[in-house]
Short mmCIF file of N, CA and C in Angstrom, two decimals:
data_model
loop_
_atom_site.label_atom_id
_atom_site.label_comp_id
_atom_site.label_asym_id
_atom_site.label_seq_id
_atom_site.Cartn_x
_atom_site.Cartn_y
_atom_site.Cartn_z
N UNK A 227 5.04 7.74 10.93
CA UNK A 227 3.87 8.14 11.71
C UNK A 227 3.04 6.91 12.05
N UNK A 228 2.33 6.85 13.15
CA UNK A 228 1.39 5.88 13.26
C UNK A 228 0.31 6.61 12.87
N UNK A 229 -0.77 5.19 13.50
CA UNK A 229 -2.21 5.47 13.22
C UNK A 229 -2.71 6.45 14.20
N UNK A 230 -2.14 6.65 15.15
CA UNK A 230 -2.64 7.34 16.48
C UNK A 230 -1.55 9.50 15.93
N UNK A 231 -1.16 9.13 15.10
CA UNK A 231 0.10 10.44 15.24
C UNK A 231 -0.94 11.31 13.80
N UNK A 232 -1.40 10.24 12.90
CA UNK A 232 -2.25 10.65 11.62
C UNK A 232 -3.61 11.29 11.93
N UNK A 233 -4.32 10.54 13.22
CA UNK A 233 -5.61 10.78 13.78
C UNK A 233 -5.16 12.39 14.47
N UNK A 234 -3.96 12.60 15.51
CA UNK A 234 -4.33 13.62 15.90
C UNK A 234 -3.96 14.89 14.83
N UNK A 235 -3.03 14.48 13.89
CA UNK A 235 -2.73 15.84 13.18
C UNK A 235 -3.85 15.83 12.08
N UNK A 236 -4.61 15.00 12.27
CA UNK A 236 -5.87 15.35 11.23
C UNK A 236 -6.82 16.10 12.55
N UNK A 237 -7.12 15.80 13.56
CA UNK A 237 -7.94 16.52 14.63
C UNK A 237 -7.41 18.12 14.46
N UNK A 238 -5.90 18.13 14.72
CA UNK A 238 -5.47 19.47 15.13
C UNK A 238 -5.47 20.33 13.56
N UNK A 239 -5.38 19.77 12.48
CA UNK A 239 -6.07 20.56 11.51
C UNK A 239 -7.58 20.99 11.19
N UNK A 240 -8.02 20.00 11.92
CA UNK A 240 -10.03 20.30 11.71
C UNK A 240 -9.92 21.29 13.30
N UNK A 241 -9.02 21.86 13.75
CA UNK A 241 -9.61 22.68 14.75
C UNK A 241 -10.49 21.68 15.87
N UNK A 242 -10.15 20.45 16.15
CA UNK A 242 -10.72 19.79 17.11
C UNK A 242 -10.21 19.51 18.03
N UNK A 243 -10.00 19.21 19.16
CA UNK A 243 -9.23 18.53 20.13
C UNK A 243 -8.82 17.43 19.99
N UNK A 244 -7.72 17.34 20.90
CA UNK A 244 -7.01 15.46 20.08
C UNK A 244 -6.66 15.42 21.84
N UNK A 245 -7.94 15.37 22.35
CA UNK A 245 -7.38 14.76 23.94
C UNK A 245 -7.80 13.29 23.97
N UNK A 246 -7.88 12.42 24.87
CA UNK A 246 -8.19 10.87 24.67
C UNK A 246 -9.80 11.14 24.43
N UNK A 247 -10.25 11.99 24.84
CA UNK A 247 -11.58 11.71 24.66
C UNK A 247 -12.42 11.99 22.87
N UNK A 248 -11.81 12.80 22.55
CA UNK A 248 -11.89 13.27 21.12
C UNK A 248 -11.46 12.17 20.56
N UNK A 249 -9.87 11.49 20.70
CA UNK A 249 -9.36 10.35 20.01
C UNK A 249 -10.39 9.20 20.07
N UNK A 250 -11.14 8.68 20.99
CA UNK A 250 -12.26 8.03 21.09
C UNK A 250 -13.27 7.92 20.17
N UNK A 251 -13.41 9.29 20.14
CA UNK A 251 -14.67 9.49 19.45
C UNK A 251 -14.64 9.14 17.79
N UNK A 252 -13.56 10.13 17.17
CA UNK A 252 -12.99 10.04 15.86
C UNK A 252 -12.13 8.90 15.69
N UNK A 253 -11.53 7.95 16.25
CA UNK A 253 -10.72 6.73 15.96
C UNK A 253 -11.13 6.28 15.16
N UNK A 254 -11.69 5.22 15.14
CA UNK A 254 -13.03 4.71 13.88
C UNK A 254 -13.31 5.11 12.00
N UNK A 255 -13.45 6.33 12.62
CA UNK A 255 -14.08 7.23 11.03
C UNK A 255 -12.94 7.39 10.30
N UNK A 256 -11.63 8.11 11.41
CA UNK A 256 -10.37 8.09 10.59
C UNK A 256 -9.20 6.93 10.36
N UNK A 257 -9.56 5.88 11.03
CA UNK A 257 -8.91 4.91 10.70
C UNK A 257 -9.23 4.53 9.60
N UNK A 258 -11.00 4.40 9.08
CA UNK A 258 -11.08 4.12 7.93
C UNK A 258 -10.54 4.58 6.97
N UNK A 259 -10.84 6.35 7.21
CA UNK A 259 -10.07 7.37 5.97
C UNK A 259 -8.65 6.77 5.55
N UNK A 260 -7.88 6.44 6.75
CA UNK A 260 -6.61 6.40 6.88
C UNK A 260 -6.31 5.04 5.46
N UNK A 261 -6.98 4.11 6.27
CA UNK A 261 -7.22 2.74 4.98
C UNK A 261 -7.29 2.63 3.85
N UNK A 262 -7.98 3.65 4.08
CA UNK A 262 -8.87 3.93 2.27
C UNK A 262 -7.36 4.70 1.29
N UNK A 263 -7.08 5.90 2.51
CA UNK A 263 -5.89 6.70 1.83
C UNK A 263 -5.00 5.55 1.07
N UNK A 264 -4.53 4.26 2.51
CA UNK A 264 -3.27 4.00 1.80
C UNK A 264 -3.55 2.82 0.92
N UNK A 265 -5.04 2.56 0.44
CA UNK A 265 -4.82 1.68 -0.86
C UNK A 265 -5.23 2.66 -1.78
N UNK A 266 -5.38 3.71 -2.19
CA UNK A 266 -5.66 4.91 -3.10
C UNK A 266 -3.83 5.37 -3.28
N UNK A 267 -3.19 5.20 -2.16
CA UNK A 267 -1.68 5.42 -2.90
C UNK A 267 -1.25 4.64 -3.33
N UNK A 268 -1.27 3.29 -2.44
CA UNK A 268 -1.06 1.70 -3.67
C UNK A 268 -1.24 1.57 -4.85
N UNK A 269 -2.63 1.93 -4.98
CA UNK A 269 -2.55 1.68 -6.66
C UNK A 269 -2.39 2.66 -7.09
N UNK A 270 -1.63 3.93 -6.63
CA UNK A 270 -0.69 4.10 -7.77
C UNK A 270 0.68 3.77 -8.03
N UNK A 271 1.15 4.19 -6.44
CA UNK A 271 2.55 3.27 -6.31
C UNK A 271 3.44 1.74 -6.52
N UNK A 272 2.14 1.23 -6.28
CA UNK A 272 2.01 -0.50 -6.80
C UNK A 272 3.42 -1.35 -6.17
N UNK A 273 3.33 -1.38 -4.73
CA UNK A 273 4.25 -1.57 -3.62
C UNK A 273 4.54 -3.22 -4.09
N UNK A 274 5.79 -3.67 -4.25
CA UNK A 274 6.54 -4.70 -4.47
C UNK A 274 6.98 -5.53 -3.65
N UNK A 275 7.51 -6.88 -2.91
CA UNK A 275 8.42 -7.53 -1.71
C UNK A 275 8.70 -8.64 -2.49
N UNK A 276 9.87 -8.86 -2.24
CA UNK A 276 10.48 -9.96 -2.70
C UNK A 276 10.75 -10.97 -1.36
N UNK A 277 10.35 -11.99 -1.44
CA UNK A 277 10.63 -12.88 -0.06
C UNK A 277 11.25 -14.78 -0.52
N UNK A 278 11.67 -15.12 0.41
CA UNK A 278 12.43 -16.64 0.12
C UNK A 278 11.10 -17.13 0.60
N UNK A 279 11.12 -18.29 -0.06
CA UNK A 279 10.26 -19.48 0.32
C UNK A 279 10.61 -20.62 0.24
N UNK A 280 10.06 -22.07 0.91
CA UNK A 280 10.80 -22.89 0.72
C UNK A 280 9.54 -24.04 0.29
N UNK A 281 9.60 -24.37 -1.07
CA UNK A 281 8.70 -25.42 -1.89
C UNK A 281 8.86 -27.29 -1.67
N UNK A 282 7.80 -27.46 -1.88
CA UNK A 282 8.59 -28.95 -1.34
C UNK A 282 8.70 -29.34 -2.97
N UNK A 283 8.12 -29.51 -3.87
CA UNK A 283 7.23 -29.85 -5.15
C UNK A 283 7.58 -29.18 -6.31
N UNK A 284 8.37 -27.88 -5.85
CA UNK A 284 8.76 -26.66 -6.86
C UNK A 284 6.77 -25.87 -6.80
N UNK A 285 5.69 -26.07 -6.15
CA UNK A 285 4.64 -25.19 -6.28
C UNK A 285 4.69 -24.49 -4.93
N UNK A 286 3.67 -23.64 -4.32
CA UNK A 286 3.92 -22.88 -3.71
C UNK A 286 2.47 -21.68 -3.62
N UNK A 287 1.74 -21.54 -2.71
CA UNK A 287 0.47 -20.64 -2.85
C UNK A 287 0.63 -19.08 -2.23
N UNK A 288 0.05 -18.52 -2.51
CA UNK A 288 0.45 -16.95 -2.05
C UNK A 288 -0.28 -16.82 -0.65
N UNK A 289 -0.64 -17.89 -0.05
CA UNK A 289 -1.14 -17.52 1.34
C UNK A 289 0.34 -17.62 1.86
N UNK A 290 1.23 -18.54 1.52
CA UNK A 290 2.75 -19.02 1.98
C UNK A 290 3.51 -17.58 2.40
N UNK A 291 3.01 -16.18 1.15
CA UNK A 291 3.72 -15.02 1.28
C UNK A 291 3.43 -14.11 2.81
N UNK A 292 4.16 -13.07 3.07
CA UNK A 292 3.24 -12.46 3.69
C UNK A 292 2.60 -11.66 4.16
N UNK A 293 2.09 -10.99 3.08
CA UNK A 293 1.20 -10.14 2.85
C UNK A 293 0.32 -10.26 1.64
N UNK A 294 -0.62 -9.94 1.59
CA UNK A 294 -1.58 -10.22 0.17
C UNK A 294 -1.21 -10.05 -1.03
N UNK A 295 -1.68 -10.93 -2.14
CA UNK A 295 -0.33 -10.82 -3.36
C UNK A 295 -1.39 -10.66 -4.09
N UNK A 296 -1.34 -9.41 -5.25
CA UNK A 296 -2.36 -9.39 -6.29
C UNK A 296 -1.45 -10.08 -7.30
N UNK A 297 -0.31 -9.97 -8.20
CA UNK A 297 0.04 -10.15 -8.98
C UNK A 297 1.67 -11.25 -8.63
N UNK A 298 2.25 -12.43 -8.77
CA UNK A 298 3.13 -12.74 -8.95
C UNK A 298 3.84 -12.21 -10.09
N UNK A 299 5.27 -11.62 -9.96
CA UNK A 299 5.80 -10.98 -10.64
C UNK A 299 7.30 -11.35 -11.47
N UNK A 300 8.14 -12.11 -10.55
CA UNK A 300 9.27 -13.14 -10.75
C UNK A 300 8.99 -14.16 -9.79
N UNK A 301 9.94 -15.19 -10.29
CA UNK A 301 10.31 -16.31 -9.08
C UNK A 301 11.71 -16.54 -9.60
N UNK A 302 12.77 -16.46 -8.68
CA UNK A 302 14.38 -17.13 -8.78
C UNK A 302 14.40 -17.77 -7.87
N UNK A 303 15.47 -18.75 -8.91
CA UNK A 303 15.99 -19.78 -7.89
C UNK A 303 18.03 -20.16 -8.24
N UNK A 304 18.50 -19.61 -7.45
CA UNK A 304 20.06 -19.39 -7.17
C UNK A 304 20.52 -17.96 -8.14
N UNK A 305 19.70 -17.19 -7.87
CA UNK A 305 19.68 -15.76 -8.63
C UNK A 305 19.43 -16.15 -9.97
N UNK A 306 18.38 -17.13 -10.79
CA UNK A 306 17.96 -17.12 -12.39
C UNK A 306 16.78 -17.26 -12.13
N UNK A 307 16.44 -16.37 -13.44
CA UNK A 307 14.73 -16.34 -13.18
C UNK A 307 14.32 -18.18 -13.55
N UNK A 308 12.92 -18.19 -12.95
CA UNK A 308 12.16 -19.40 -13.55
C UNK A 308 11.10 -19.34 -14.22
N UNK A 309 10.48 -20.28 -14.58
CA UNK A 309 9.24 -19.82 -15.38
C UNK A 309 7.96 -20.54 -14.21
N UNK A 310 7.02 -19.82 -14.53
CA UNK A 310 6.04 -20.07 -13.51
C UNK A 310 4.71 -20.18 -14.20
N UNK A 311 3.58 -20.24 -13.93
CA UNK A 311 2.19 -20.56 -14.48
C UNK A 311 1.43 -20.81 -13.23
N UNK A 312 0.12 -20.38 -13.22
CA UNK A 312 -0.80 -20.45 -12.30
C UNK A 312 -1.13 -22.11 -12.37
N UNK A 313 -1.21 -22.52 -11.41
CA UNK A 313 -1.98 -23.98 -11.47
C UNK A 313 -3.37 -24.49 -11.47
N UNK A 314 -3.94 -25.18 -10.34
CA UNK A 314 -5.06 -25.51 -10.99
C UNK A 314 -6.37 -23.90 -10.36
N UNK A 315 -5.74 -24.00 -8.93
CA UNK A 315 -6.91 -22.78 -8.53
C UNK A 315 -5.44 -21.22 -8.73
N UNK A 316 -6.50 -19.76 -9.09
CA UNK A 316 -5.25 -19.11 -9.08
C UNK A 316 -4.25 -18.55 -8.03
N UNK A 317 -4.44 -19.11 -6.63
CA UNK A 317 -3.48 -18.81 -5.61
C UNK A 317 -2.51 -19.86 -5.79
N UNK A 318 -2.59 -20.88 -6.53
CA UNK A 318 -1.46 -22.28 -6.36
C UNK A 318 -0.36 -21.70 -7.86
N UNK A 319 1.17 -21.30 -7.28
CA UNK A 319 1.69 -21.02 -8.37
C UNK A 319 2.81 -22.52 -8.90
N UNK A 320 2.72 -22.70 -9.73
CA UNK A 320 3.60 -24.05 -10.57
C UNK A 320 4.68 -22.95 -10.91
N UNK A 321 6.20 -23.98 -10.08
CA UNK A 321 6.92 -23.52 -11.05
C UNK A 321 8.06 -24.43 -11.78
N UNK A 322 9.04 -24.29 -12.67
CA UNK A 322 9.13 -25.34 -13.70
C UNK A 322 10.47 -26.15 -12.85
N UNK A 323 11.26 -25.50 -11.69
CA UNK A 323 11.97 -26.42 -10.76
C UNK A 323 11.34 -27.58 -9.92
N UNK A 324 12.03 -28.12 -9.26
CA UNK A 324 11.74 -29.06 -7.98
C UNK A 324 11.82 -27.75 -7.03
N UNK A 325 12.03 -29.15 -5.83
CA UNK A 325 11.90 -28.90 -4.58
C UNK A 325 13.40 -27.12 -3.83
N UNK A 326 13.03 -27.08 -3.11
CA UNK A 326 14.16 -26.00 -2.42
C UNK A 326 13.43 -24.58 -2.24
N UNK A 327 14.69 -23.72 -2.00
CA UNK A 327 14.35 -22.23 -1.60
C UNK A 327 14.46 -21.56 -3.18
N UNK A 328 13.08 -20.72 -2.75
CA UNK A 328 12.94 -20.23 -3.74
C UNK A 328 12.88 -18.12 -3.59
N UNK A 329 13.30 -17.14 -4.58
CA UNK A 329 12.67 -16.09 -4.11
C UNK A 329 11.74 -15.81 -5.00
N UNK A 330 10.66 -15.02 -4.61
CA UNK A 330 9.42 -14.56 -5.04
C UNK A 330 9.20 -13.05 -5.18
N UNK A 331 9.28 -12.39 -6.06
CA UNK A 331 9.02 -11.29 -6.03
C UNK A 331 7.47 -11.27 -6.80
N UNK A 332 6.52 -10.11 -5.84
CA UNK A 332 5.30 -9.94 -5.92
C UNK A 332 4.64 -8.28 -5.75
N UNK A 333 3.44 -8.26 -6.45
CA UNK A 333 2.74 -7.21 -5.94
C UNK A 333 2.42 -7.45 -4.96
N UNK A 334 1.91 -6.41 -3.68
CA UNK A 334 1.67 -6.51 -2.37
C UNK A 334 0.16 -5.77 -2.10
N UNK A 335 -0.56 -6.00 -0.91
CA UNK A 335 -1.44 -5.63 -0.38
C UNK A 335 -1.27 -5.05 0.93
N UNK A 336 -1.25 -3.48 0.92
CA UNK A 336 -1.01 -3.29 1.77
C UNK A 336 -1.83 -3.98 3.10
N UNK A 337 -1.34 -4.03 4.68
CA UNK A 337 -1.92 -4.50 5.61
C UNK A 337 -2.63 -3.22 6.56
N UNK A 338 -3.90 -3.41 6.82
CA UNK A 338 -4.74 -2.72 7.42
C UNK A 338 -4.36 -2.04 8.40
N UNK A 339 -4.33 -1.11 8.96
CA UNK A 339 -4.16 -0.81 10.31
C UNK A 339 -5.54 -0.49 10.96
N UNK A 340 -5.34 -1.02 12.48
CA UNK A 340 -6.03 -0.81 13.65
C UNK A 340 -6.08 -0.92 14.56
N UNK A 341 -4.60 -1.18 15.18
CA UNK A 341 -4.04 -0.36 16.67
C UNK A 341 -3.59 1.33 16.75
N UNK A 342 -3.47 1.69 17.79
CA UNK A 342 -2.96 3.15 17.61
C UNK A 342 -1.40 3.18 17.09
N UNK A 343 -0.81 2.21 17.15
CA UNK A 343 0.73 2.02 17.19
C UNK A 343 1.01 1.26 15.71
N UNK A 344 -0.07 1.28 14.91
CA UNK A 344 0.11 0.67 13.56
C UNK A 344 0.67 1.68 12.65
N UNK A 345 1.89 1.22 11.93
CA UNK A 345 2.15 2.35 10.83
C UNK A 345 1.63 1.80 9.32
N UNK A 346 1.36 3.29 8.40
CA UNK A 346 0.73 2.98 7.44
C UNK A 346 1.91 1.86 6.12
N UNK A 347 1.04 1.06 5.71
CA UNK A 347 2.14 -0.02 5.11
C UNK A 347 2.61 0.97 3.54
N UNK A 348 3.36 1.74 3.73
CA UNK A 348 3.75 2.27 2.73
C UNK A 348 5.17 3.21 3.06
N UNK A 349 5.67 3.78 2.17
CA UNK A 349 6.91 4.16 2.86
C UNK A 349 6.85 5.65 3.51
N UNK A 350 8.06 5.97 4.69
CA UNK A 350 7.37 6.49 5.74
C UNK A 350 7.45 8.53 4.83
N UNK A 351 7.93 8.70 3.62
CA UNK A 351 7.69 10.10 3.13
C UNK A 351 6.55 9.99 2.66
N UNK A 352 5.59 8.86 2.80
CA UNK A 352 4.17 9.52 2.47
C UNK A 352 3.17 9.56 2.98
N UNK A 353 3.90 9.04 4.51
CA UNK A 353 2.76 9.13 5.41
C UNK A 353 1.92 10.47 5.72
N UNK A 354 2.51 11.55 5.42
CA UNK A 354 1.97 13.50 5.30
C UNK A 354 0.52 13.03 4.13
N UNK A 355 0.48 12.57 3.46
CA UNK A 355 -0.68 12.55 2.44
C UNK A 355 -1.81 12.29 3.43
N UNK A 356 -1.80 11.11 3.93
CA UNK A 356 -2.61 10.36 4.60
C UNK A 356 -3.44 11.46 5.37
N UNK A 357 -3.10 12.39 6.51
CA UNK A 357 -3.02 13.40 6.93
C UNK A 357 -4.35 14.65 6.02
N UNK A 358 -3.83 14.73 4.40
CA UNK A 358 -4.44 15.66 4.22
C UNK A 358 -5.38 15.16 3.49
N UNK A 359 -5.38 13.56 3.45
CA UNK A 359 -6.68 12.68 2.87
C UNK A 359 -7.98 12.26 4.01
N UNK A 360 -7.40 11.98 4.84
CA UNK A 360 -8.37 12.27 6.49
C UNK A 360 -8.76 13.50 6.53
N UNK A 361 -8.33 14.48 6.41
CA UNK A 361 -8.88 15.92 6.76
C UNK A 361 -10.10 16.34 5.27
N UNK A 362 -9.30 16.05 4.26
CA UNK A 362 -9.76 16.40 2.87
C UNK A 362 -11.23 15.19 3.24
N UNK A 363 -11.15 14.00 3.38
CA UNK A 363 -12.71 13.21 3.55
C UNK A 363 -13.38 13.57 4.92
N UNK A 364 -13.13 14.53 5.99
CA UNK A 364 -14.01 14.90 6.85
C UNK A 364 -14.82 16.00 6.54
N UNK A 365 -13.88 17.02 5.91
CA UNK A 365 -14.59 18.01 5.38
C UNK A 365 -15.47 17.85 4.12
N UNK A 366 -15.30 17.17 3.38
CA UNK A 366 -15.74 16.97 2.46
C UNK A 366 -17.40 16.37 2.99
N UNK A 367 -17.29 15.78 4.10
CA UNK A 367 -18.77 15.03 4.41
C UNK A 367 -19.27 15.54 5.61
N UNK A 368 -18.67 17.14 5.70
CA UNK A 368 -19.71 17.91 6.54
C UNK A 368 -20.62 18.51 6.01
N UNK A 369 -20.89 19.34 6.91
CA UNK A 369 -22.15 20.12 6.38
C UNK A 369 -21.82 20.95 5.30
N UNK A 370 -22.31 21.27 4.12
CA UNK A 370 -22.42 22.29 3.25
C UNK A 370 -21.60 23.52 3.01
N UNK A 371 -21.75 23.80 4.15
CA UNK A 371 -20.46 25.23 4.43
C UNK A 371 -18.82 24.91 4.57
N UNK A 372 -18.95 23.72 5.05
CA UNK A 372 -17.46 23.04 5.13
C UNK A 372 -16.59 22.44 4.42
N UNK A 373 -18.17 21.75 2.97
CA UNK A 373 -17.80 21.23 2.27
C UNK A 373 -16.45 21.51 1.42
N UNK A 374 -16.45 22.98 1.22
CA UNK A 374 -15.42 23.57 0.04
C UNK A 374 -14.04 23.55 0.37
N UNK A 375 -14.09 23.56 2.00
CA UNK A 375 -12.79 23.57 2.64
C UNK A 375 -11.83 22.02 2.32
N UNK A 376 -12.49 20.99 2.18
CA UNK A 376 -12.07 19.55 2.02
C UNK A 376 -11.26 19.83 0.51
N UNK A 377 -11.77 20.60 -0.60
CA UNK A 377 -10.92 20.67 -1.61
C UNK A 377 -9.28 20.67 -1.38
N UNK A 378 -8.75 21.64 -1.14
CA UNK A 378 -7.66 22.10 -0.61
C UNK A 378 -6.79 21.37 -0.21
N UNK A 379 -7.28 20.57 0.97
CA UNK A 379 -6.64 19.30 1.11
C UNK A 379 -6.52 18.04 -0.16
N UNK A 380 -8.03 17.83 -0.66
CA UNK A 380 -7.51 16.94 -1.49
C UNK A 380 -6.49 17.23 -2.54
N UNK A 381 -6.79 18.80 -2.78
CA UNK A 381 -5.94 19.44 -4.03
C UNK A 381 -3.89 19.10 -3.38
N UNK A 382 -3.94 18.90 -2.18
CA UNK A 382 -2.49 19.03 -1.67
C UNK A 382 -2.17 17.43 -1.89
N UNK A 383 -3.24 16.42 -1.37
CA UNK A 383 -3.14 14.98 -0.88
C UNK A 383 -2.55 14.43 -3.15
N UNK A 384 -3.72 15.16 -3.41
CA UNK A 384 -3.00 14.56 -5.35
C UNK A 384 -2.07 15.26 -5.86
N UNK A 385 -1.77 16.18 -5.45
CA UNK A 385 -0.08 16.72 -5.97
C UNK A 385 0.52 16.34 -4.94
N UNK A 386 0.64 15.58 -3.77
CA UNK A 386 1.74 14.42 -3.21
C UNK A 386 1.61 13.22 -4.32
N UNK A 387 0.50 12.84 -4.37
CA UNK A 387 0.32 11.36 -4.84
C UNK A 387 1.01 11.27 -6.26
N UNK A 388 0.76 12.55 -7.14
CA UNK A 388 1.50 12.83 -8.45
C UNK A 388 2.78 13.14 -8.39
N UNK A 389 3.51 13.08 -7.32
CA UNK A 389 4.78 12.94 -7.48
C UNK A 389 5.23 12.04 -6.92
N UNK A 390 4.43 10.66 -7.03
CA UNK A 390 5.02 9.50 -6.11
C UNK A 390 5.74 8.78 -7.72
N UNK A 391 6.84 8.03 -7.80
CA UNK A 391 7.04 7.78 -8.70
C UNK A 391 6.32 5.98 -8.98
N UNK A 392 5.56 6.29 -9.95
CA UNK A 392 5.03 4.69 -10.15
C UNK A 392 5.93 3.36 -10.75
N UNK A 393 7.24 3.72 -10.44
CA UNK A 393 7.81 2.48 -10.93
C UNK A 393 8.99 2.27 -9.66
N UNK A 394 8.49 2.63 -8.39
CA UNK A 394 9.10 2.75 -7.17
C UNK A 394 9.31 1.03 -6.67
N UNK A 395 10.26 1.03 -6.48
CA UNK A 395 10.41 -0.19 -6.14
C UNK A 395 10.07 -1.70 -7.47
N UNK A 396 11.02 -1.06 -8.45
CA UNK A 396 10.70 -1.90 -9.52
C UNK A 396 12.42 -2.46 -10.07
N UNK A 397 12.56 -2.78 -11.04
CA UNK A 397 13.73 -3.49 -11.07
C UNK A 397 15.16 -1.71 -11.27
N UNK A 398 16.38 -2.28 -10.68
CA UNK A 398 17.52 -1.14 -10.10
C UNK A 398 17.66 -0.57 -11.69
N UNK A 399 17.37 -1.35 -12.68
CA UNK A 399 18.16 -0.69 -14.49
C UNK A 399 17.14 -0.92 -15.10
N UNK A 400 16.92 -0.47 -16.15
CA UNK A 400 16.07 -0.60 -17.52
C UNK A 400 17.07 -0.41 -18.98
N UNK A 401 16.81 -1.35 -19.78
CA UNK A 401 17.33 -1.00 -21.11
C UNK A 401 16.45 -1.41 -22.09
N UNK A 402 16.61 -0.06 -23.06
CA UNK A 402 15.74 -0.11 -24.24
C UNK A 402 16.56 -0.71 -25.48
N UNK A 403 16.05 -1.55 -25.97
CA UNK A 403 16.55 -2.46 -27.29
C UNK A 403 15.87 -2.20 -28.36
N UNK A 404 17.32 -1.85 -29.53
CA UNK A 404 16.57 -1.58 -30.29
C UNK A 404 16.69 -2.98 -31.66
N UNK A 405 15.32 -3.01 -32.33
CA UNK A 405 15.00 -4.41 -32.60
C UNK A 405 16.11 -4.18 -34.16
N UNK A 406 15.89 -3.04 -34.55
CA UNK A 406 16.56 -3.18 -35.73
C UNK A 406 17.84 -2.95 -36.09
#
């Protein structure tokens, strides 16, 4: 879905018109909603990218990535992990190779949308939340009488969000070791 496909099926659920002139009006308010939605699913989903980079020094800063990095998570270099450490400011990452291509796997930030043709940076089965999180924050900040109706939606938007799995996009195996 885009940003323009989220705006009107949130219009055509509030019973509003979604002609250009309505889209005008509401663009704005629900783009924000829209924003807000998809870092409220981020942190729970906690969206991952792994990308190559190429170090001159073996260091390397997370503006280099591209998209916003809360957390560095691995760094390999010829498929083995390396060891890494923040350097002197915490966007500069040290790591214990030289120079070459490196991959980086990181937490991500999702990227904003605000064209009509922007899709939400998350994956595309949860773009339906977004939808009943725009509708669920309009109603919610109408008038009094409307207010109760916004529940419903939010009640639908957190039983999507509770079945997002939070270790989505995390490593393919897990094994438990036992120490003794």
């Amino acid at each position: 879905m885009t940003l323009n496909d989220i705006i009107v099926s949130a219009l055509a659920q509030l019973d509003r018109g979604h002609d250009a002139q309505s889209l005008d009006v509401w663009r704005d308010k629900f783009t924000r909603f829209a924003n807000d939605g998809v870092t409220d699913i981020c942190a729970t989903y906690k969206p991952r990218r792994t990308e190559t980079i190429d170090t001159r020094d073996g260091t390397f800063t997370t503006a280099m990535l591209s998209r916003g990095c809360r957390k560095v998570l691995s760094v390999k270099r010829d498929g083995r992990e390396e060891d890494f450490y923040d350097g002197d400011a915490s966007e500069v990452i040290v790591t214990s190779g030289g120079p070459g291509k490196i991959e980086v796997t990181y937490r991500s930030v999702p990227r904003e949308m605000f064209a009509s043709t922007d899709e939400p940076d998350i994956p595309a089965y949860m773009h339906g939340l977004l939808v009943s999180y725009v509708v669920g924050r309009e109603r919610a900040a109408g008038d009094v009488s409307q207010q109760r109706g916004g529940n419903i939606y939010f009640q639908m938007y957190e039983a999507g969000k509770a079945a997002i799995r939070p270790h989505l996009g995390g490593g393919t195996s897990q094994r438990i070791v036992n120490r003794w």
